[in-house]
Coordinates of C-alpha atoms in Angstrom, one line a residue:
X1 CA 138.9 55.1 152.4
X2 CA 136.0 54.6 149.9
X3 CA 133.6 56.2 152.3
X4 CA 135.8 59.3 152.6
X5 CA 136.1 59.5 148.8
X6 CA 132.3 59.3 148.4
X7 CA 131.8 62.0 151.0
X8 CA 134.3 64.3 149.2
X9 CA 132.5 63.9 145.9
X10 CA 129.2 64.5 147.4
X11 CA 130.4 67.7 149.1
X12 CA 131.9 68.9 145.8
X13 CA 128.6 68.3 144.0
X14 CA 126.6 70.1 146.6
X15 CA 128.9 73.1 146.6
X16 CA 128.8 73.3 142.8
X17 CA 125.0 73.2 142.9
X18 CA 124.9 76.0 145.5
X19 CA 127.3 78.1 143.4
X20 CA 125.1 77.7 140.3
X21 CA 122.1 78.8 142.3
X22 CA 123.9 81.8 143.6
X23 CA 124.9 82.8 140.0
X24 CA 121.3 82.6 138.8
X25 CA 120.2 84.8 141.7
X26 CA 122.6 87.6 140.9
X27 CA 122.4 87.5 137.1
X28 CA 120.7 90.7 136.0
X29 CA 118.0 90.9 133.4
X30 CA 119.3 91.0 129.8
X31 CA 116.2 91.9 128.0
X32 CA 117.0 94.0 125.0
X33 CA 115.5 97.5 125.3
X34 CA 117.0 99.1 122.2
X35 CA 119.1 97.8 119.3
X36 CA 121.3 100.0 117.2
X37 CA 122.5 99.1 113.7
X38 CA 125.9 100.6 113.0
X39 CA 127.0 101.1 109.4
X40 CA 130.7 101.1 110.3
X41 CA 133.6 102.0 108.1
X42 CA 136.0 100.0 105.9
X43 CA 133.6 97.1 105.6
X44 CA 133.2 96.5 109.3
X45 CA 129.7 97.2 110.7
X46 CA 128.1 96.1 113.9
X47 CA 125.3 96.0 116.4
X48 CA 125.0 97.8 119.7
X49 CA 122.5 96.9 122.4
X50 CA 121.0 98.8 125.3
X51 CA 119.7 96.3 127.8
X52 CA 116.7 96.6 130.2
X53 CA 119.1 96.8 133.2
X54 CA 120.7 99.9 131.7
X55 CA 124.0 98.2 130.6
X56 CA 125.3 99.0 127.1
X57 CA 127.1 96.5 124.8
X58 CA 128.8 98.5 122.1
X59 CA 130.0 95.5 120.1
X60 CA 127.2 93.1 120.8
X61 CA 127.4 91.3 117.5
X62 CA 131.2 90.8 117.7
X63 CA 131.0 89.4 121.2
X64 CA 128.1 87.1 120.4
X65 CA 129.8 85.6 117.3
X66 CA 133.5 86.1 118.1
X67 CA 133.9 87.9 114.8
X68 CA 133.2 91.3 113.2
X69 CA 130.1 92.0 111.1
X70 CA 131.6 92.3 107.6
X71 CA 130.2 94.8 105.2
X72 CA 127.5 97.4 105.8
X73 CA 124.4 96.4 107.7
X74 CA 121.3 98.4 106.7
X75 CA 118.0 97.3 108.4
X76 CA 116.8 94.8 111.0
X77 CA 113.3 93.3 111.6
X78 CA 111.8 90.6 113.9
X79 CA 110.2 87.8 111.9
X80 CA 109.1 84.3 113.2
X81 CA 110.9 84.9 116.5
X82 CA 114.2 85.6 114.8
X83 CA 116.1 88.8 113.8
X84 CA 116.7 89.3 110.1
X85 CA 119.5 91.8 109.3
X86 CA 120.2 93.0 105.8
X87 CA 123.8 93.8 104.8
X88 CA 125.9 94.6 101.7
X89 CA 129.4 93.8 100.6
X90 CA 128.7 91.0 100.3
X91 CA 124.9 91.1 99.8
X92 CA 123.2 88.8 102.4
X93 CA 120.8 88.5 105.2
X94 CA 122.0 87.4 108.6
X95 CA 119.6 85.5 110.8
X96 CA 120.1 86.1 114.5
X97 CA 118.9 84.7 117.8
X98 CA 116.8 87.4 119.3
X99 CA 118.2 86.9 122.8
X100 CA 121.9 86.2 122.3
X101 CA 122.4 87.8 118.7
X102 CA 124.3 84.6 117.7
X103 CA 124.1 83.9 114.0
X104 CA 121.6 81.1 113.3
X105 CA 122.3 81.2 109.5
X106 CA 123.2 83.4 106.6
X107 CA 121.1 83.8 103.5
X108 CA 123.7 84.6 100.8
X109 CA 122.6 86.4 97.6
X110 CA 123.1 84.6 94.4
X111 CA 123.7 87.8 92.5
X112 CA 124.9 91.3 93.1
X113 CA 122.7 93.3 95.4
X114 CA 122.3 96.0 98.0
X115 CA 119.6 94.7 100.4
X116 CA 117.6 97.4 102.2
X117 CA 114.3 97.1 103.9
X118 CA 112.9 93.7 104.8
X119 CA 109.2 93.0 105.6
X120 CA 107.2 89.7 106.0
X121 CA 104.4 89.0 103.5
X122 CA 103.2 85.7 105.0
X123 CA 104.0 83.3 107.9
X124 CA 106.9 81.8 106.0
X125 CA 108.1 84.4 103.5
X126 CA 109.5 88.0 103.4
X127 CA 110.4 90.5 100.7
X128 CA 113.7 92.4 100.7
X129 CA 114.0 95.8 99.0
X130 CA 117.2 96.6 97.0
X131 CA 118.9 99.6 95.6
X132 CA 119.9 97.6 92.5
X133 CA 116.6 97.2 90.6
X134 CA 115.4 94.0 92.1
X135 CA 113.2 92.5 94.9
X136 CA 114.2 89.3 96.7
X137 CA 111.8 86.8 98.2
X138 CA 113.1 84.7 101.1
X139 CA 111.8 81.8 103.2
X140 CA 111.9 82.9 106.8
X141 CA 111.5 79.3 108.1
X142 CA 114.2 77.6 106.1
X143 CA 116.3 80.8 105.9
X144 CA 116.8 80.5 102.2
X145 CA 116.4 82.5 98.9
X146 CA 113.1 81.8 97.1
X147 CA 113.9 84.0 94.1
X148 CA 115.4 87.2 92.9
X149 CA 113.0 89.3 90.9
X150 CA 114.6 91.8 88.5
X151 CA 112.5 94.9 88.0
X152 CA 111.6 95.8 84.5
X153 CA 112.9 99.3 84.8
X154 CA 116.3 100.1 86.1
X155 CA 115.2 101.5 89.4
X156 CA 115.6 100.2 92.9
X157 CA 113.6 100.4 96.1
X158 CA 114.9 101.3 99.6
X159 CA 111.6 101.4 101.5
X160 CA 108.6 99.0 101.1
X161 CA 105.3 98.4 102.9
X162 CA 102.6 95.7 102.8
X163 CA 98.9 96.5 103.0
X164 CA 95.8 94.5 102.0
X165 CA 97.8 91.9 100.1
X166 CA 99.7 94.6 98.1
X167 CA 103.3 95.5 98.2
X168 CA 104.1 99.2 97.9
X169 CA 107.6 100.5 97.1
X170 CA 109.1 103.9 96.3
X171 CA 111.0 104.5 93.1
X172 CA 114.5 105.7 93.5
X173 CA 114.1 107.7 90.3
X174 CA 111.2 109.5 92.0
X175 CA 108.6 108.5 89.4
X176 CA 106.0 107.3 91.9
X177 CA 104.8 104.5 94.1
X178 CA 104.9 101.0 92.6
X179 CA 102.1 98.6 93.5
X180 CA 102.6 94.8 93.4
X181 CA 100.3 91.8 94.0
X182 CA 101.7 89.9 97.0
X183 CA 100.7 86.6 95.5
X184 CA 102.2 87.3 92.1
X185 CA 105.2 89.6 92.3
X186 CA 106.9 90.1 89.0
X187 CA 109.4 92.5 87.4
X188 CA 106.4 94.7 86.4
X189 CA 104.3 96.3 89.1
X190 CA 100.5 96.1 88.7
X191 CA 100.3 99.9 88.7
X192 CA 102.4 103.0 89.5
X193 CA 100.7 105.7 91.6
X194 CA 102.0 109.0 90.0
X195 CA 103.0 111.0 93.0
X196 CA 106.3 112.8 93.3
X197 CA 108.8 111.4 95.8
X198 CA 111.8 113.7 95.9
X199 CA 115.1 112.0 96.0
X200 CA 116.5 114.0 98.9
X201 CA 113.8 112.5 101.2
X202 CA 113.9 108.9 100.0
X203 CA 115.4 107.8 103.3
X204 CA 112.1 108.5 105.1
X205 CA 110.3 105.3 105.8
X206 CA 106.8 104.3 104.6
X207 CA 104.2 103.8 107.3
X208 CA 101.0 101.9 107.7
X209 CA 98.8 103.5 110.4
X210 CA 96.1 102.3 112.7
X211 CA 93.5 103.0 110.1
X212 CA 95.3 100.8 107.5
X213 CA 96.3 103.8 105.4
X214 CA 99.8 104.2 103.8
X215 CA 101.8 107.3 104.5
X216 CA 104.9 108.5 102.4
X217 CA 106.9 111.7 102.9
X218 CA 107.9 114.1 100.2
X219 CA 108.8 117.7 99.4
X220 CA 107.9 120.1 96.6
X221 CA 106.0 123.3 95.9
X222 CA 102.3 124.1 96.4
X223 CA 99.9 126.0 94.2
X224 CA 101.3 129.3 95.5
X225 CA 104.9 128.2 94.6
X226 CA 105.8 127.9 98.3
X227 CA 108.3 125.2 99.3
X228 CA 106.5 122.6 101.4
X229 CA 106.8 119.2 102.9
X230 CA 104.0 116.7 102.3
X231 CA 102.7 113.6 104.0
X232 CA 101.1 111.7 101.1
X233 CA 98.2 109.4 102.3
X234 CA 97.2 106.5 100.1
X235 CA 94.1 104.3 100.5
X236 CA 95.4 100.8 99.7
X237 CA 92.0 99.6 98.5
X238 CA 91.0 102.4 96.1
X239 CA 94.5 103.8 95.7
X240 CA 93.1 107.3 96.2
X241 CA 95.7 109.8 97.1
X242 CA 95.4 112.6 99.7
X243 CA 98.0 114.7 101.4
X244 CA 98.9 116.9 104.4
X245 CA 100.7 120.0 103.3
X246 CA 103.4 121.5 105.6
X247 CA 104.5 125.0 104.4
X248 CA 108.0 126.3 105.0
X249 CA 108.3 129.9 106.2
X250 CA 111.1 132.4 105.3
X251 CA 112.8 135.4 106.9
X252 CA 110.7 138.5 106.8
X253 CA 107.3 136.7 106.7
X254 CA 104.7 137.6 109.3
X255 CA 104.0 134.1 110.3
X256 CA 107.7 133.2 110.9
X257 CA 108.2 132.3 114.6
X258 CA 110.3 130.1 116.7
X259 CA 109.6 126.4 116.0
X260 CA 107.7 126.6 112.7
X261 CA 109.0 124.6 109.7
X262 CA 111.6 126.3 107.5
X263 CA 113.0 123.4 105.5
X264 CA 113.7 119.7 105.0
X265 CA 117.0 117.8 104.6
X266 CA 117.7 114.1 104.6
X267 CA 114.6 113.3 106.6
X268 CA 113.8 110.4 108.9
X269 CA 110.5 109.3 110.4
X270 CA 109.2 106.8 112.9
X271 CA 105.7 105.3 113.7
X272 CA 104.5 105.2 117.2
X273 CA 103.7 101.9 118.9
X274 CA 99.9 102.5 118.7
X275 CA 100.3 103.5 115.0
X276 CA 98.4 106.7 115.7
X277 CA 101.4 109.2 115.4
X278 CA 104.1 109.6 112.8
X279 CA 107.2 111.4 114.1
X280 CA 109.4 113.0 111.5
X281 CA 112.3 115.5 111.2
X282 CA 112.2 119.0 109.7
X283 CA 114.2 122.1 110.1
X284 CA 112.5 124.4 112.6
X285 CA 113.1 128.1 113.0
X286 CA 115.7 128.8 115.7
X287 CA 116.3 132.5 114.9
X288 CA 113.6 134.8 113.6
X289 CA 116.0 137.6 112.5
X290 CA 117.8 135.3 110.0
X291 CA 115.1 132.6 109.5
X292 CA 117.8 130.1 110.4
X293 CA 116.6 126.6 111.2
X294 CA 117.9 123.6 113.1
X295 CA 116.8 120.0 113.3
X296 CA 113.6 119.2 115.3
X297 CA 111.0 116.5 115.6
X298 CA 107.4 117.0 114.5
X299 CA 104.4 114.8 115.1
X300 CA 101.6 114.0 112.7
X301 CA 98.2 112.8 114.1
X302 CA 96.9 110.2 111.5
X303 CA 93.4 110.7 112.7
X304 CA 92.9 114.4 112.1
X305 CA 95.9 115.1 109.9
X306 CA 97.3 117.8 112.2
X307 CA 101.0 118.3 112.9
X308 CA 102.9 120.1 115.6
X309 CA 106.5 120.6 116.9
X310 CA 107.2 117.6 119.2
X311 CA 110.7 118.0 120.5
X312 CA 113.7 120.3 119.8
X313 CA 117.0 118.5 119.3
X314 CA 119.8 121.0 119.8
X315 CA 123.3 119.8 118.9
X316 CA 122.4 117.3 116.2
X317 CA 123.4 118.0 112.7
X318 CA 120.9 118.3 109.9
X319 CA 122.2 115.2 108.0
X320 CA 120.8 112.7 110.4
X321 CA 121.7 109.0 110.1
X322 CA 118.6 107.5 111.9
X323 CA 116.0 108.0 114.6
X324 CA 113.7 106.1 116.9
X325 CA 110.9 106.9 119.3
X326 CA 110.6 104.7 122.4
X327 CA 107.3 103.2 123.5
X328 CA 107.4 105.9 126.2
X329 CA 107.7 108.7 123.6
X330 CA 111.3 109.6 124.2
X331 CA 113.3 110.7 121.1
X332 CA 116.6 108.9 120.1
X333 CA 118.7 110.2 117.3
X334 CA 121.7 108.6 115.6
X335 CA 124.6 111.0 115.4
X336 CA 128.2 110.5 114.5
X337 CA 128.8 114.2 115.4
X338 CA 131.6 114.6 112.8
X339 CA 133.7 111.8 114.3
X340 CA 134.2 108.1 113.9
X341 CA 132.8 107.5 117.3
X342 CA 129.0 106.9 117.2
X343 CA 126.5 108.2 119.7
X344 CA 122.7 107.9 120.1
X345 CA 121.4 111.2 121.5
X346 CA 118.5 110.8 124.0
X347 CA 116.0 113.6 124.2
X348 CA 113.5 112.9 127.0
X349 CA 110.5 115.1 127.6
X350 CA 111.6 117.1 130.6
X351 CA 114.9 115.8 131.6
X352 CA 118.6 116.3 130.7
X353 CA 119.7 115.4 127.2
X354 CA 122.2 112.5 127.3
X355 CA 124.4 110.5 124.9
X356 CA 124.7 106.8 124.6
X357 CA 128.0 105.5 123.2
X358 CA 127.4 102.9 120.4
X359 CA 129.3 101.6 117.3
X360 CA 130.7 103.6 114.4
X361 CA 128.2 105.4 112.2
X362 CA 124.9 104.3 113.8
X363 CA 122.1 104.3 111.2
X364 CA 119.0 102.6 112.6
X365 CA 117.4 102.4 116.0
X366 CA 115.0 99.5 116.7
X367 CA 112.8 98.8 119.7
X368 CA 111.6 95.2 120.1
X369 CA 107.8 95.3 120.2

């Protein structure tokens, strides 16, 4: 009787081992190809994931953590092999496992805040921008607040960048670019570069290119009183300012043709993987007779300062929530399309336009690099 029992147990174990092996063989790859931050509504945001095998998880955060993502998430970044996700209402930073998206910890703010962009400044620390006149330093190893730094003037920053041991940030009141010493960040910047950053384009990210130059987008008028867009280039060592002027054309002008820039509204931008090209949105002429424009993607070459129309994006409204350019050069645009259902529109080079269903009000596309 004992021999029969032992044989039964042995067979059960062997069958179990075989079943486990079979499961491992048929499990598809779950590498994250694209991650979408969804702002959501009524205090319920989320994350959507497109995996390498083509599958889509609309509610990836909720599934991974068996709860909704409360508040409004804003930005995500990969630091020390973890994802750091900024969110408001309440103000906090959620630390996520980069494979499963399970919450590893939550960095809760000790004061009122609206966390925005997050960027590492060392192997163990990062700075978080804020719409409410403060910067926050966090420890990315212990997942904790180091200190909140109230800015001397009542302005906030949504976008920041780090170059040559300096932190650059745009003023929300459009007074210029603040420059801080990374090793001694206080409420007062070391200097303010007096360049005009128009409020209607404050959603455009700051970029550090392959040549270690800082680029910031703005709009205004040139010496001839023509409306223009500008890519402002700053040398982080000398703080010398240069710019690339992009004139807007109007109905009746000789140089007005299909595809030329005619305006700028709520602009977005994205830096290529090799940091040699900045992709950005403008209104491009779609009808010469009326001078009417529609949203399109332009590309700026950081080496020779030239720009060109990169991709037309028919069907996407001017007030764009977010954009991303894949490592292969495909255009992805966040578009709620006037409904509560969120979509990411995919504009490949020479293929059919498609739509990827994601969470409500997608606002940021992020490709793991």
